[in-house]
Amino acid sequence: SATVSWTTNESSTSVVQYGTSATALTSTATGSAGTSHAVTLAGLTPSSRYYYRVTSADAAANSTTSPTTTGAAATYVPTVTPVTQTTAADFGSGTLTGSYISQNSDGEVTQAPTLGVEFDGTTLPTGWTSTVIATGGTTGVSGGKATLSGTRIFSTATAASPKSLEVSAVMPKNGRVGFGNSSQSVYAALSTNSQGQVVALARDGLFSNSATVISGVNAALPHRYRVDWVSTTQVAFSIDGVQVSTATFWRSSSLVVVLQDSTTDATPLVVDWLRVSPFAASGTYQSAVVDAGATVGWDTLAFTGTLPAGTTRTIQVRSGDTPTPTSPGTPWTGWTTVASSGASIARSSRYLQYQILMTSTGSRFTSSTTDSVQMVFHVL
């Protein structure tokens, strides 16, 4: 809707003639008489330019029209807001092929990991087992996080080298995240001791049994803990994207992902999310069709995210004038590549759709991420 307001020097009627063509003001709206006039035009088409004239007549039927009928009609161009997709809910309406919507922050598009867990809901996801390892131990899931106190949870699916595990967690004391067997007689993990120090552990049950204290980490704060099982003889440990230690680790297969808190004190292990790589070699995310409400001029498409070494990301757009994409040509175009973030996508249409094409090479321990996509348009 829109409201047209004007004043007159004596009490008079309120009439607005309007339409989407400057030469065809085919709709009429009226208001009450007075000297201050405000008429609401309802049921307008979104993202559309409107033209209008106002007319007031006094009790003697003397009338005035503005703008005059010999001149151009007044123009109303609504303010429009760019279409922005940045949350998991925004991206959730799209189609995933070898891709994944992570919740590292508010929502991102990545290639599909071997295993991705967001800890939504109120129970552990399928494929996970919880066991009590300290009297009174509990495992809880709520608010998108898992809280472990005196318990151990582990995946039922086994892993083989090479693999990578990344966990976002608060691990202040007596916690552990990494690979191992379910009893934890074999493990490659980052842990915290009873003083809250972070320790890199590697025990393969054969030759290696190392524990390296990592200084300068406040484990009472959230961190991204990462264990890269890079080969059948080595593991590497990283915190917040920085490698902090490596160790010999003679294992090739039959390990699971293990998270544990060994005591029931006041400092539980709180896990926000976890990812196990390798990521899919390629992935495609195709957005839902974006509807501007009317034919508009699409200007630019901007995006944010990360592009680690060994990964690629290409964003493409297509547009049309029907709600459902058709073969290239009328009424939809084919896919065209967006040259860079913020680049022009100049086109006129009511509907727009984008897709993200991603690839990874090598060990595929990383994936590109797309955190947000913004499409700017203007009213024609």
Coordinates of C-alpha atoms in Angstrom, one line a residue:
S1 CA 0.0 0.0 0.0
A2 CA 0.9 3.7 -0.2
T3 CA -0.6 6.9 1.2
V4 CA -1.0 10.1 -0.8
S5 CA -1.3 13.3 1.3
W6 CA -2.1 16.9 0.4
T7 CA -3.7 20.0 1.8
T8 CA -6.4 22.5 0.5
N9 CA -7.3 26.0 1.6
E10 CA -10.9 25.1 2.2
S11 CA -12.8 21.9 3.0
S12 CA -13.1 19.7 -0.1
T13 CA -13.3 16.1 -1.3
S14 CA -10.4 13.7 -1.6
V15 CA -9.9 11.7 -4.8
V16 CA -6.8 9.9 -6.2
Q17 CA -6.6 8.5 -9.7
Y18 CA -3.6 6.1 -10.2
G19 CA -2.2 3.3 -12.2
T20 CA 1.0 1.7 -13.4
S21 CA 1.0 3.6 -16.7
A22 CA 1.5 7.4 -16.9
T23 CA -1.2 7.6 -19.6
A24 CA -3.7 5.3 -18.0
L25 CA -4.7 6.2 -14.4
T26 CA -7.4 3.5 -14.3
S27 CA -7.9 3.1 -10.6
T28 CA -9.6 5.5 -8.2
A29 CA -9.4 5.8 -4.4
T30 CA -11.4 8.3 -2.2
G31 CA -11.1 9.7 1.3
S32 CA -13.0 12.0 3.6
A33 CA -13.6 15.7 3.1
G34 CA -11.5 18.3 4.9
T35 CA -8.5 20.5 4.4
S36 CA -5.9 17.8 5.3
H37 CA -6.2 14.9 2.9
A38 CA -4.7 11.4 3.2
V39 CA -5.9 8.6 0.9
T40 CA -4.5 5.0 1.1
L41 CA -4.0 3.1 -2.1
A42 CA -4.3 -0.6 -1.2
G43 CA -3.5 -3.8 -3.1
L44 CA -0.5 -2.3 -5.0
T45 CA 1.9 -4.6 -6.9
P46 CA 5.2 -4.9 -5.0
S47 CA 8.3 -3.4 -6.6
S48 CA 6.3 -1.4 -9.1
R49 CA 6.3 2.3 -10.2
Y50 CA 2.9 4.1 -9.9
Y51 CA 1.6 7.3 -11.4
Y52 CA -1.1 9.4 -9.8
R53 CA -3.1 12.7 -9.7
V54 CA -5.2 14.1 -6.8
T55 CA -8.4 16.1 -7.2
S56 CA -10.4 18.1 -4.6
A57 CA -13.7 19.8 -5.0
D58 CA -15.4 22.2 -2.6
A59 CA -19.1 22.4 -1.7
A60 CA -19.8 24.6 -4.8
A61 CA -18.2 21.9 -7.0
N62 CA -15.1 24.0 -7.7
S63 CA -12.3 21.5 -8.3
T64 CA -8.6 21.5 -8.7
T65 CA -6.4 18.6 -10.0
S66 CA -2.7 18.3 -9.2
P67 CA -0.6 17.7 -11.2
T68 CA -2.7 19.3 -13.9
T69 CA -4.1 17.0 -16.7
T70 CA -2.0 18.9 -19.2
G71 CA 1.2 18.0 -17.5
A72 CA 2.9 14.7 -16.5
A73 CA 1.3 12.7 -13.6
A74 CA 3.2 12.5 -10.3
T75 CA 5.4 9.4 -9.9
Y76 CA 5.8 7.1 -6.9
V77 CA 8.7 4.7 -6.8
P78 CA 8.7 2.4 -3.7
T79 CA 11.9 1.9 -1.8
V80 CA 13.1 -1.6 -2.2
T81 CA 15.5 -3.7 -0.1
P82 CA 18.1 -6.0 -1.6
V83 CA 17.3 -9.7 -1.3
T84 CA 19.8 -11.2 1.2
Q85 CA 20.2 -14.8 2.1
T86 CA 22.6 -15.4 5.1
T87 CA 21.0 -17.8 7.6
A88 CA 20.5 -21.5 7.6
A89 CA 16.8 -20.9 7.2
D90 CA 17.4 -18.7 4.2
F91 CA 19.6 -21.3 2.5
G92 CA 17.3 -24.2 3.6
S93 CA 14.8 -23.5 0.9
G94 CA 17.4 -24.4 -1.8
T95 CA 18.4 -27.7 -3.3
L96 CA 21.5 -29.6 -2.2
T97 CA 23.6 -31.9 -4.4
G98 CA 26.8 -32.9 -2.8
S99 CA 26.5 -29.8 -0.7
Y100 CA 25.6 -29.0 2.9
I101 CA 24.2 -26.2 5.0
S102 CA 26.4 -25.8 8.0
Q103 CA 25.7 -23.7 11.1
N104 CA 29.2 -22.5 12.1
S105 CA 27.7 -19.1 12.7
D106 CA 24.2 -18.3 11.4
G107 CA 24.4 -20.5 8.3
E108 CA 26.7 -21.3 5.4
V109 CA 26.8 -23.4 2.2
T110 CA 29.7 -25.8 1.9
Q111 CA 30.4 -29.1 0.1
A112 CA 29.0 -32.1 1.9
P113 CA 31.2 -33.4 4.7
T114 CA 31.5 -37.1 5.4
L115 CA 29.7 -36.4 8.6
G116 CA 28.1 -33.1 9.8
V117 CA 26.3 -32.7 13.1
E118 CA 24.6 -29.5 14.2
F119 CA 23.1 -30.9 17.4
D120 CA 19.6 -29.6 16.6
G121 CA 16.7 -31.0 18.5
T122 CA 16.7 -32.6 21.9
T123 CA 18.4 -35.9 21.3
L124 CA 21.6 -37.2 19.8
P125 CA 21.4 -37.7 16.1
T126 CA 21.1 -41.1 14.6
G127 CA 24.4 -43.0 14.5
W128 CA 25.6 -41.8 17.9
T129 CA 25.9 -43.6 21.2
S130 CA 26.2 -42.1 24.7
T131 CA 27.8 -44.0 27.6
V132 CA 28.3 -42.9 31.2
I133 CA 32.0 -42.9 32.4
A134 CA 31.5 -41.1 35.7
T135 CA 28.9 -41.6 38.4
G136 CA 25.9 -39.3 37.7
G137 CA 27.1 -38.6 34.2
T138 CA 24.6 -37.0 31.7
T139 CA 24.4 -36.1 28.0
G140 CA 22.0 -33.4 27.0
V141 CA 21.1 -31.8 23.7
S142 CA 19.3 -28.4 23.5
G143 CA 19.7 -25.0 21.9
G144 CA 21.8 -26.4 19.1
K145 CA 24.5 -27.8 21.5
A146 CA 25.4 -31.1 23.1
T147 CA 26.5 -30.9 26.8
L148 CA 28.6 -33.8 28.2
S149 CA 29.2 -34.2 31.9
G150 CA 30.8 -37.5 32.9
T151 CA 29.8 -39.1 29.6
R152 CA 31.3 -40.2 26.3
I153 CA 29.5 -40.1 23.0
F154 CA 30.9 -41.7 19.8
S155 CA 29.8 -42.3 16.3
T156 CA 28.8 -45.9 15.3
A157 CA 30.4 -45.5 11.9
T158 CA 34.1 -46.2 11.8
A159 CA 36.7 -44.1 10.1
A160 CA 39.8 -44.8 8.1
S161 CA 42.8 -42.6 7.2
P162 CA 42.9 -40.0 5.8
K163 CA 40.2 -38.2 7.8
S164 CA 39.8 -34.8 9.5
L165 CA 37.6 -33.9 12.4
E166 CA 36.8 -30.3 13.4
V167 CA 34.7 -29.5 16.5
S168 CA 33.5 -26.2 17.8
A169 CA 33.4 -26.5 21.6
V170 CA 33.9 -25.1 25.0
M171 CA 36.2 -27.7 26.7
P172 CA 37.4 -26.1 30.0
K173 CA 38.5 -29.2 32.0
N174 CA 38.7 -33.0 31.5
G175 CA 37.3 -32.9 28.0
R176 CA 38.4 -34.7 24.8
V177 CA 37.5 -34.5 21.1
G178 CA 39.1 -36.6 18.4
F179 CA 39.4 -40.1 16.8
G180 CA 39.7 -43.3 18.9
N181 CA 38.1 -46.6 19.7
S182 CA 35.0 -46.6 21.9
S183 CA 36.9 -47.5 25.0
Q184 CA 39.6 -44.8 24.4
S185 CA 42.5 -47.2 24.7
V186 CA 43.5 -45.8 21.2
Y187 CA 43.1 -42.1 20.4
A188 CA 44.3 -39.1 18.5
A189 CA 42.6 -36.2 20.2
L190 CA 42.8 -32.7 21.7
S191 CA 41.9 -32.7 25.3
T192 CA 42.0 -30.6 28.5
N193 CA 43.5 -31.7 31.8
S194 CA 42.2 -31.0 35.3
Q195 CA 43.9 -27.6 35.2
G196 CA 42.2 -26.6 32.0
Q197 CA 45.4 -26.9 29.9
V198 CA 44.9 -28.0 26.3
V199 CA 46.9 -31.2 25.5
A200 CA 47.4 -33.0 22.1
L201 CA 47.2 -36.7 22.6
A202 CA 48.3 -39.5 20.3
R203 CA 48.2 -43.2 21.5
D204 CA 48.1 -45.8 18.7
G205 CA 48.3 -48.9 20.9
L206 CA 51.5 -49.9 19.1
F207 CA 54.5 -47.5 19.2
S208 CA 53.3 -44.0 20.0
N209 CA 52.0 -42.6 23.3
S210 CA 52.5 -38.8 23.3
A211 CA 51.0 -35.9 25.2
T212 CA 51.9 -32.4 24.2
V213 CA 50.7 -29.4 26.3
I214 CA 49.5 -26.5 24.1
S215 CA 50.1 -23.2 25.8
G216 CA 48.2 -19.9 25.4
V217 CA 44.7 -21.4 24.9
N218 CA 41.9 -20.4 27.2
A219 CA 39.8 -23.5 27.0
A220 CA 36.9 -21.8 28.9
L221 CA 36.1 -20.0 25.7
P222 CA 34.8 -21.5 22.5
H223 CA 37.4 -22.8 20.0
R224 CA 37.5 -24.8 16.9
Y225 CA 39.5 -27.9 17.7
R226 CA 40.8 -29.9 14.7
V227 CA 42.4 -33.3 14.4
D228 CA 43.8 -34.2 10.9
W229 CA 44.5 -37.9 10.6
V230 CA 46.7 -37.2 7.6
S231 CA 48.1 -40.6 7.0
T232 CA 48.5 -44.1 8.5
T233 CA 51.5 -42.8 10.4
Q234 CA 50.8 -39.2 11.4
V235 CA 48.2 -36.9 12.9
A236 CA 48.2 -33.1 13.1
F237 CA 46.4 -30.8 15.6
S238 CA 45.0 -27.3 15.0
I239 CA 43.1 -24.8 17.1
D240 CA 41.2 -22.0 15.4
G241 CA 42.8 -22.7 12.1
V242 CA 46.4 -22.7 13.4
Q243 CA 48.4 -26.0 13.5
V244 CA 49.8 -26.4 17.0
S245 CA 51.3 -29.9 17.0
T246 CA 51.9 -33.1 15.1
A247 CA 52.5 -36.7 16.3
T248 CA 53.3 -40.2 15.1
F249 CA 50.2 -42.3 14.9
W250 CA 50.4 -45.8 13.5
R251 CA 46.8 -46.6 12.6
S252 CA 45.0 -46.9 9.3
S253 CA 41.3 -47.7 10.1
S254 CA 38.5 -48.8 12.5
L255 CA 38.4 -45.7 14.6
V256 CA 35.3 -43.6 15.5
V257 CA 34.7 -40.0 16.4
V258 CA 34.8 -39.6 20.2
L259 CA 33.7 -36.7 22.4
Q260 CA 34.0 -37.1 26.2
D261 CA 34.0 -35.3 29.5
S262 CA 35.5 -37.6 32.2
T263 CA 34.1 -35.9 35.3
T264 CA 30.8 -34.5 36.6
D265 CA 32.2 -31.2 37.8
A266 CA 30.9 -27.7 37.0
T267 CA 32.8 -27.5 33.7
P268 CA 31.1 -29.8 31.2
L269 CA 32.1 -30.2 27.6
V270 CA 29.8 -28.1 25.4
V271 CA 29.9 -28.9 21.6
D272 CA 28.2 -26.6 19.1
W273 CA 28.9 -28.6 15.9
L274 CA 31.3 -31.0 14.3
R275 CA 32.5 -31.9 10.8
V276 CA 34.3 -35.0 9.5
S277 CA 36.0 -34.8 6.1
P278 CA 36.8 -35.6 3.4
F279 CA 34.3 -33.2 1.8
A280 CA 32.6 -34.2 -1.4
A281 CA 34.8 -33.7 -4.4
S282 CA 32.2 -31.4 -5.9
G283 CA 28.9 -30.0 -4.8
T284 CA 26.1 -27.8 -6.1
Y285 CA 23.7 -25.6 -4.2
Q286 CA 20.7 -24.2 -6.1
S287 CA 18.7 -21.5 -4.5
A288 CA 14.9 -21.3 -4.4
V289 CA 13.5 -19.0 -7.1
V290 CA 13.6 -15.4 -5.8
D291 CA 10.4 -13.4 -6.6
A292 CA 10.7 -9.6 -6.8
G293 CA 6.9 -9.3 -7.1
A294 CA 7.1 -7.6 -10.4
T295 CA 9.5 -7.2 -13.3
V296 CA 12.5 -5.3 -12.0
G297 CA 16.0 -4.4 -13.0
W298 CA 18.4 -6.8 -11.3
D299 CA 21.7 -4.9 -10.8
T300 CA 24.4 -6.8 -8.9
L301 CA 25.0 -10.0 -6.9
A302 CA 27.4 -10.0 -4.0
F303 CA 28.6 -12.8 -1.8
T304 CA 30.9 -13.5 1.2
G305 CA 32.7 -16.6 2.4
T306 CA 36.0 -18.4 2.4
L307 CA 38.0 -20.1 -0.4
P308 CA 40.8 -22.2 1.1
A309 CA 43.6 -23.5 -1.1
G310 CA 42.6 -26.4 -3.2
T311 CA 39.0 -25.3 -3.5
T312 CA 36.9 -23.5 -6.1
R313 CA 33.6 -21.7 -6.1
T314 CA 31.6 -20.4 -9.0
I315 CA 28.3 -18.6 -8.6
Q316 CA 25.8 -18.4 -11.6
V317 CA 22.5 -16.8 -12.1
R318 CA 19.5 -17.2 -14.4
S319 CA 16.3 -15.3 -14.7
G320 CA 12.8 -15.4 -16.1
D321 CA 9.2 -14.3 -15.9
T322 CA 7.5 -17.5 -14.7
P323 CA 7.7 -19.0 -11.2
T324 CA 9.2 -22.3 -12.5
P325 CA 12.5 -22.3 -14.5
T326 CA 12.2 -23.5 -18.0
S327 CA 14.8 -24.5 -20.7
P328 CA 17.0 -21.6 -21.7
G329 CA 15.2 -19.1 -23.9
T330 CA 11.8 -17.5 -23.4
P331 CA 10.8 -17.2 -20.6
W332 CA 14.0 -18.1 -18.8
T333 CA 17.6 -17.4 -19.6
G334 CA 20.5 -19.9 -19.3
W335 CA 23.0 -19.9 -16.4
T336 CA 25.6 -17.1 -16.6
T337 CA 28.6 -16.8 -14.3
V338 CA 28.9 -13.9 -11.8
A339 CA 32.4 -12.5 -12.5
S340 CA 33.1 -11.6 -8.8
S341 CA 31.3 -10.5 -5.7
G342 CA 29.3 -7.3 -6.4
A343 CA 29.6 -7.8 -10.2
S344 CA 26.8 -6.6 -12.5
I345 CA 24.1 -9.2 -13.4
A346 CA 22.2 -6.6 -15.5
R347 CA 18.8 -8.1 -16.5
S348 CA 15.1 -7.4 -16.3
S349 CA 12.8 -10.1 -15.0
R350 CA 10.5 -10.8 -12.1
Y351 CA 12.3 -14.0 -11.0
L352 CA 15.9 -14.8 -10.3
Q353 CA 17.8 -17.9 -9.2
Y354 CA 21.4 -18.5 -8.3
Q355 CA 23.5 -21.6 -7.9
I356 CA 26.9 -22.2 -6.2
L357 CA 29.3 -24.7 -7.9
M358 CA 32.1 -26.0 -5.6
T359 CA 35.1 -28.4 -5.9
S360 CA 37.9 -29.6 -3.7
T361 CA 41.1 -31.5 -4.6
G362 CA 43.7 -33.5 -2.7
S363 CA 42.7 -34.8 0.7
R364 CA 39.6 -32.7 0.6
F365 CA 39.9 -31.7 4.3
T366 CA 38.5 -28.3 3.5
S367 CA 35.7 -26.8 1.5
S368 CA 34.7 -23.4 0.3
T369 CA 32.0 -21.7 2.3
T370 CA 29.4 -19.1 1.2
D371 CA 28.1 -17.1 4.2
S372 CA 25.8 -14.7 2.4
V373 CA 24.4 -13.9 -1.0
Q374 CA 22.8 -10.4 -1.8
M375 CA 20.9 -9.5 -4.9
V376 CA 20.3 -5.8 -5.6
F377 CA 17.5 -4.6 -7.9
H378 CA 15.7 -1.5 -8.8
V379 CA 12.1 -0.6 -9.8
L380 CA 11.7 -0.1 -13.5

